[in-house]
Coordinates of C-alpha atoms in Angstrom, one line a residue:
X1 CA -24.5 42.4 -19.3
X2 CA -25.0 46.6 -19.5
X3 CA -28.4 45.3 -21.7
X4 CA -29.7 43.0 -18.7
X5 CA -28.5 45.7 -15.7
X6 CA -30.8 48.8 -18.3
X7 CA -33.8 45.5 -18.1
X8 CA -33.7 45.3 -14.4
X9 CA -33.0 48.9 -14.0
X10 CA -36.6 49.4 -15.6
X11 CA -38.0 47.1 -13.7
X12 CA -37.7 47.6 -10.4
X13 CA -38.6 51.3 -12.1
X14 CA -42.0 50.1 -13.1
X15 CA -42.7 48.2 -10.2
X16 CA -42.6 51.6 -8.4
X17 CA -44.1 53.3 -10.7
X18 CA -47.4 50.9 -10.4
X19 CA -46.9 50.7 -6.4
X20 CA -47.6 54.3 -6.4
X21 CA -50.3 54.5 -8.6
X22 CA -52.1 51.7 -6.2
X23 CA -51.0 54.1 -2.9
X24 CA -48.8 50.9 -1.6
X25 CA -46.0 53.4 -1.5
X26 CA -46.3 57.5 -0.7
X27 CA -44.4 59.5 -2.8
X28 CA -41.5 60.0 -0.3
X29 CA -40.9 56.3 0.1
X30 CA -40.8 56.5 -3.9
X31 CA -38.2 58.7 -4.2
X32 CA -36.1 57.4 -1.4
X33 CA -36.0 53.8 -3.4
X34 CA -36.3 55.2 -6.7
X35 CA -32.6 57.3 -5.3
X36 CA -31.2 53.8 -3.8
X37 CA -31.7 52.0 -7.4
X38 CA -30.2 54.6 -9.3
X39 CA -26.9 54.4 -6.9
X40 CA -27.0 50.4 -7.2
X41 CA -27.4 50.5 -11.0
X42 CA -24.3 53.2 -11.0
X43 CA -22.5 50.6 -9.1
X44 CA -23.4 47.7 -11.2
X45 CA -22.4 49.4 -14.4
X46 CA -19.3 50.3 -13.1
X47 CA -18.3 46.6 -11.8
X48 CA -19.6 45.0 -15.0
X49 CA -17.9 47.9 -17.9
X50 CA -15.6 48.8 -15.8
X51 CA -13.9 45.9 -13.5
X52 CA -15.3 42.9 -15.4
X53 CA -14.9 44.6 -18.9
X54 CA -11.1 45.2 -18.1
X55 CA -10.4 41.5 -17.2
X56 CA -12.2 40.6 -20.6
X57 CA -10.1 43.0 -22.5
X58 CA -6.6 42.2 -20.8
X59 CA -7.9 38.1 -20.7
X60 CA -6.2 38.0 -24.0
X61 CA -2.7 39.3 -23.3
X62 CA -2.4 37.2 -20.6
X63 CA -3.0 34.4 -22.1
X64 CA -0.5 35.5 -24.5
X65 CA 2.2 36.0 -22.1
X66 CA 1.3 32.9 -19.8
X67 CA 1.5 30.8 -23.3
X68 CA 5.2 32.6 -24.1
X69 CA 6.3 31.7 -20.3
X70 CA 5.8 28.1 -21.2
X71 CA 7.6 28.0 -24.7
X72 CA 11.0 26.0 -24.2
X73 CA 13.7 27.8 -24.3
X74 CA 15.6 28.6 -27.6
X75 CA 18.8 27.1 -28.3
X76 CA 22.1 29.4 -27.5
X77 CA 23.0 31.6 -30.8
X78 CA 25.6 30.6 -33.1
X79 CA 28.3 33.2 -31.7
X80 CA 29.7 36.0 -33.5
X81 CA 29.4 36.9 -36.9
X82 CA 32.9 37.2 -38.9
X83 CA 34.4 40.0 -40.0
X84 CA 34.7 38.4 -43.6
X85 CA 30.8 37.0 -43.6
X86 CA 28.8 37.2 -46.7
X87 CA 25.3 37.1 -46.4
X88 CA 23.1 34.9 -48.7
X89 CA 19.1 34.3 -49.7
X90 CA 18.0 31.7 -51.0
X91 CA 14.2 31.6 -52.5
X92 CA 12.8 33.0 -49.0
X93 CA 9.2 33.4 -48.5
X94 CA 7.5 34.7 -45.1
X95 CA 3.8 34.9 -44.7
X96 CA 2.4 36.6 -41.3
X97 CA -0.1 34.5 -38.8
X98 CA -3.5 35.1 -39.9
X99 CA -2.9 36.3 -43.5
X100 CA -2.2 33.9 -46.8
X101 CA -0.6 37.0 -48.3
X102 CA 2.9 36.7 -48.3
X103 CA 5.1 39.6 -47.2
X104 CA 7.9 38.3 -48.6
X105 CA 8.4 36.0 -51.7
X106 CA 10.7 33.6 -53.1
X107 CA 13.9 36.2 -52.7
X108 CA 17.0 35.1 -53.6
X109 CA 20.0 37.9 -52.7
X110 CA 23.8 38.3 -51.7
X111 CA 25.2 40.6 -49.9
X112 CA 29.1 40.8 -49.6
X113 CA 31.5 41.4 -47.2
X114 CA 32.0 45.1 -46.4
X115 CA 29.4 46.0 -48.5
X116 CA 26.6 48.8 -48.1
X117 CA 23.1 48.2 -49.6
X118 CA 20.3 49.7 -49.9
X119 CA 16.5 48.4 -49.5
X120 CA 13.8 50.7 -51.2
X121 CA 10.3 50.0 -52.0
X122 CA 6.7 51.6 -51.5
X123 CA 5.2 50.8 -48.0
X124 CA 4.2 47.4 -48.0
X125 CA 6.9 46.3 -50.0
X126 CA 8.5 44.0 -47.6
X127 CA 11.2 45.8 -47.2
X128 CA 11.2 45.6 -42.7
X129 CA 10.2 41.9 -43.3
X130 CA 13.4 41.2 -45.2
X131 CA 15.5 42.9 -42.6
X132 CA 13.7 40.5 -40.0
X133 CA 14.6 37.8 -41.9
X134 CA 18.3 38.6 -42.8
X135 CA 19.0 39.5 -39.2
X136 CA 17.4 36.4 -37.5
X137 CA 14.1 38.1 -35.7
X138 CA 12.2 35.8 -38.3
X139 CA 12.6 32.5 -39.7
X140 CA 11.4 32.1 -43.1
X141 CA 9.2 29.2 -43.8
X142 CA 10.2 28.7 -47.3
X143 CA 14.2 28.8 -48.5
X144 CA 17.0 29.4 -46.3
X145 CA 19.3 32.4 -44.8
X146 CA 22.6 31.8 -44.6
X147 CA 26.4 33.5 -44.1
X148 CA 30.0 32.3 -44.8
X149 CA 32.1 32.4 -47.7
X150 CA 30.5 29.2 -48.7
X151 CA 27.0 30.2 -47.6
X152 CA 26.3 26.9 -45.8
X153 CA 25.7 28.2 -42.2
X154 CA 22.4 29.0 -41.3
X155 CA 21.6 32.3 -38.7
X156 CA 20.4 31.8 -35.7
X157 CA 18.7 35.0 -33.9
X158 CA 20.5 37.0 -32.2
X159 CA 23.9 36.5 -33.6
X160 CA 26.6 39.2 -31.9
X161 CA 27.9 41.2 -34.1
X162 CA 24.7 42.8 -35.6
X163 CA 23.7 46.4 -34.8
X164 CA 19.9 47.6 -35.8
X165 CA 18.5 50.7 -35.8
X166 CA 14.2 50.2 -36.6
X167 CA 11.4 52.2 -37.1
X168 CA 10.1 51.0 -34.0
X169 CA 12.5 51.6 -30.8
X170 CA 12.5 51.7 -27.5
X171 CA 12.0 54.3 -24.9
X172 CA 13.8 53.7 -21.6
X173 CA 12.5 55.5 -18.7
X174 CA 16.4 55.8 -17.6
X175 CA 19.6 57.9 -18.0
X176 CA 21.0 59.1 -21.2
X177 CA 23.8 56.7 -20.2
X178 CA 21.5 53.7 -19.7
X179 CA 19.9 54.7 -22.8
X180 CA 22.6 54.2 -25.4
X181 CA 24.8 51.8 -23.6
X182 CA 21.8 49.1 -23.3
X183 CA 22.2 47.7 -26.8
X184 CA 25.8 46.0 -25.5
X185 CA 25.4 45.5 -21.8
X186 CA 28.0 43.6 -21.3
X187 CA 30.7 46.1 -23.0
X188 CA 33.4 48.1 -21.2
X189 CA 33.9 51.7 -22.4
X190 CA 35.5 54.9 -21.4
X191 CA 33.0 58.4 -21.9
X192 CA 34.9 59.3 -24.9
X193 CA 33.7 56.2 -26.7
X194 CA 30.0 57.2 -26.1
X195 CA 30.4 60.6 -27.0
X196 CA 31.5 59.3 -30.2
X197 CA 28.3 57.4 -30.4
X198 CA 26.3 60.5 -29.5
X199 CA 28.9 62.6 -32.2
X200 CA 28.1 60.1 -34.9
X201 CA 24.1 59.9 -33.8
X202 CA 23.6 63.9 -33.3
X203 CA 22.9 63.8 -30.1
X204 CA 24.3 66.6 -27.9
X205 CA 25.1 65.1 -24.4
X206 CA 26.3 68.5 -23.3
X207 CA 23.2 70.7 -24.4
X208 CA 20.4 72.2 -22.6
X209 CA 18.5 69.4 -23.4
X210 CA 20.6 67.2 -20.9
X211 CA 21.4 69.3 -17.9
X212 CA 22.8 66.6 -16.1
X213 CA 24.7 65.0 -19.0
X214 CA 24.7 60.9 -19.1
X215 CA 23.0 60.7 -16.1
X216 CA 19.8 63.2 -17.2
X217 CA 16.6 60.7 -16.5
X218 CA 14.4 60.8 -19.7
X219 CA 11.7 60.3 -18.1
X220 CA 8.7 63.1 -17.6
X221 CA 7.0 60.6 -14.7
X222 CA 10.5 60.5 -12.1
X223 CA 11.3 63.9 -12.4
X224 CA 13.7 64.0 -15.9
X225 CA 13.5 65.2 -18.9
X226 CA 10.9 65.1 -21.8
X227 CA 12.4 64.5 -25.3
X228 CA 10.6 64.8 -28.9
X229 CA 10.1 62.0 -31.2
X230 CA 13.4 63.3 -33.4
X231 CA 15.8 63.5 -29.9
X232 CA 14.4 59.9 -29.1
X233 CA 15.1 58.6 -32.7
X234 CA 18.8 60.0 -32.3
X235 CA 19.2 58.6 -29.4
X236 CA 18.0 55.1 -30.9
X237 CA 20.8 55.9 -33.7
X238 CA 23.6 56.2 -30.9
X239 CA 22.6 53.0 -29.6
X240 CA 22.9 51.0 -32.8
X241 CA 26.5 52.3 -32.8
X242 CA 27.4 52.0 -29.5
X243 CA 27.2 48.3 -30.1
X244 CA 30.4 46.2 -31.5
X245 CA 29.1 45.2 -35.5
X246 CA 30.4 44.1 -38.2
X247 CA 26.8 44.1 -40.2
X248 CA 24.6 47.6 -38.9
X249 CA 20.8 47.5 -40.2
X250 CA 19.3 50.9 -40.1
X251 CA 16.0 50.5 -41.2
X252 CA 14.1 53.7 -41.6
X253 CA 16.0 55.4 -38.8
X254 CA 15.4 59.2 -39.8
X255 CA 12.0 59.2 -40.7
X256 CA 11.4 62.1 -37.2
X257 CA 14.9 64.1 -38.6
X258 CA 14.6 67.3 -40.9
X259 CA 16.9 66.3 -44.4
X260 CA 19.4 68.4 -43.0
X261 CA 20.4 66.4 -39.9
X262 CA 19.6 63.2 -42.0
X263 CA 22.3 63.9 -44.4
X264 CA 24.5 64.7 -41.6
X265 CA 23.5 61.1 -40.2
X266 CA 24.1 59.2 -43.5
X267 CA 27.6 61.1 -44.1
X268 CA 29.0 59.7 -40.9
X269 CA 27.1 56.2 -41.2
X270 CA 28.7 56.2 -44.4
X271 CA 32.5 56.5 -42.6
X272 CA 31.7 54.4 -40.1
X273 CA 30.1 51.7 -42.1
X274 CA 33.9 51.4 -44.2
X275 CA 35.2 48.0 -43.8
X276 CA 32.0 46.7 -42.5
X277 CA 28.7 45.0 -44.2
X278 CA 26.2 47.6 -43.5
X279 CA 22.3 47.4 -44.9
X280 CA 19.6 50.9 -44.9
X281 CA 16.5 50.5 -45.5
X282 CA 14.8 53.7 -46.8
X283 CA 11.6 55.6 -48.3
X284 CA 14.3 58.7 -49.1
X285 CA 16.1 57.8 -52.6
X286 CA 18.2 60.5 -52.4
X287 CA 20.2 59.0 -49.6
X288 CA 20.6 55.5 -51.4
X289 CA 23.2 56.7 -53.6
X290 CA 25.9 56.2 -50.6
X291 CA 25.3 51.9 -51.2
X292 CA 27.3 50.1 -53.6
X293 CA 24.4 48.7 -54.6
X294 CA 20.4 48.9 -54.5
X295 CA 17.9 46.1 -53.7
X296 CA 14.1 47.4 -54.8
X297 CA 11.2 45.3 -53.3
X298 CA 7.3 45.7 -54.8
X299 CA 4.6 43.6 -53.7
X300 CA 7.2 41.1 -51.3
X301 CA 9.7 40.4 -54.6
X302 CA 12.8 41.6 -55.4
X303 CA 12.1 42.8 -58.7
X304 CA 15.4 45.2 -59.3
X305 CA 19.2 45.1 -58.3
X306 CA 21.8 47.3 -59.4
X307 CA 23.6 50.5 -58.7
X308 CA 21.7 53.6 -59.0
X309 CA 23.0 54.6 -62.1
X310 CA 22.3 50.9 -63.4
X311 CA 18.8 51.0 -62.4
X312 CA 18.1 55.0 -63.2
X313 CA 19.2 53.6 -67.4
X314 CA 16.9 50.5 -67.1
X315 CA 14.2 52.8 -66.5
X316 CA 11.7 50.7 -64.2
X317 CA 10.5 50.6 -60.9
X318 CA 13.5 52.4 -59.3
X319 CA 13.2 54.9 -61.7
X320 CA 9.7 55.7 -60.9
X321 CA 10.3 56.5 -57.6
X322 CA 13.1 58.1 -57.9
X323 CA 11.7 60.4 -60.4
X324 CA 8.3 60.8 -58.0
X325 CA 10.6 62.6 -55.2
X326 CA 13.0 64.2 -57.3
X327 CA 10.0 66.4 -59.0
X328 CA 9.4 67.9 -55.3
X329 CA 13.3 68.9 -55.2
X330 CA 14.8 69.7 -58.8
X331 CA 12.7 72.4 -60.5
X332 CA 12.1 70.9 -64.4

């Protein structure tokens, strides 16, 4: 469309041009139209890039949402997960839309009751994909995901009683308040509960930061406050323990923190996840040696499992990576 507006631009510009030369027009006539085209092409290029380009470029995503309007609605969740639930994989694969590599692959895992495990790997592992999948976000199209003693009963998304902190979270134009408790709307709580949340997460409700306390608006555009990328990740962390768990995913949750504050993080994650089934996934080795035991993921396979001593002595993939951060930190 811009290519056919330049053609008739030039044109009606040589049609001028030619009138002139054959005195039809006087030079003053020519400049007055030659001024009117070059407003109407202005125009034209703006409606057609501008207001028609748009509608083109958004066309898409509202197709996209008009198609997830009409989806049926899901069937309600299976309730709340049990205190004593194991957690077990059986040869899950899960390919993305648009891709015939698989991001996961045939995984088979268990996870027990009150345990805490770690998930490592390079980037594109498959580690986040495996979260998805345990948790419910994703249904695997090969092999099955289940929980129980027995391991018979299948997730469903959703299920109460998870808590997940990922690399991607959400930034509520809101209150502090709003903020943290919107992971369990319908919990009751007194302000000493979410200052443990905030304790736990590193947040400090009383600073500077939040003049108004829980009711300082994070939000630059309404008049609140402006955070950085390492207040809004600890403010993520608070919500994942504001809500009632008895499994807590924290996938990548302090990749924004300086080591210090992480290992302040992981210290009381690791009192708080006593008792409980708890799951971190994590590019930092030096903070998997809190987990009873260590999943490694390469190329969407399990390929290790172990404790970190176990898989430091079988010298493999683990290893390596391990011993690729460690060079940066111990002096050999």
């Amino acid at each position: 469309m811009k290519f056919i507006s330049l053609l008739g631009y030039l044109g009606v510009l040589g049609i001028l041009f030619l009138s002139l030369m054959r005195r039809e027009i006087s030079v003053g006539m020519f400049a007055a139209v030659f001024s009117s085209v070059g407003f109407m092409f202005s125009f034209m290029e703006e409606l057609v890039n501008g207001h028609f380009g748009a509608l083109v470029r958004n066309y898409g995503t509202v197709r996209n949402y008009l198609d997830f309007m009409e989806m049926p609605v899901p069937e309600k969740t299976g309730g709340k997960i049990a205190a004593d639930t194991d957690i077990f994989l059986d040869h899950v694969s899960f390919t993305y839309p648009g891709t015939d590599r698989r991001a996961v692959s045939d995984v088979s895992l268990h996870i027990r009751t009150g345990e805490t495990v770690a998930v490592v790997g390079e980037n594109g592992s498959g580690k986040s994909t495996l979260i998805r999948l345990i948790t419910g976000l994703y249904t695997p199209e090969q092999g099955s995901v289940s929980y129980g003693n027995d391991g018979k009963k299948k997730f469903k998304a959703a299920q109460k009683g998870i808590s997940a902190v990922f690399q991607k979270y959400a930034r509520y134009q809101m209150t502090l308040r709003e903020n943290i408790s919107i992971s369990d709307t319908e919990a009751e709580y007194e302000d000493d509960f979410l200052e443990k949340c905030c304790e736990k997460a590193g947040v400090e409700s009383g600073s500077e930061i939040f003049p108004s306390g829980y009711e300082t608006l994070l939000s630059r555009e309404f008049g609140g406050v402006d955070l950085s990328g390492g207040q809004w990740q600890r403010i993520a962390i608070a919500r994942g323990f504001f809500r009632k768990h008895q499994l807590i995913v924290l996938d990548e949750p302090t990749a924004a923190i300086d080591p210090i504050e992480e290992t302040r993080i992981y210290d009381r994650f690791a009192q708080m996840a006593k008792e409980k089934t708890a799951i971190i996934v994590t590019h930092r080795l030096g903070s998997v040696k809190l987990a009873d035991r260590v999943f490694v993921m390469k190329d969407g396979r399990l390929v290790e499992e172990g404790t970190h001593e176990e898989l430091m002595r079988l010298n493999g993939e683990y290893a390596r990576l391990y011993r690729t951060q460690e060079k940066w930190y111990v002096a050999v």
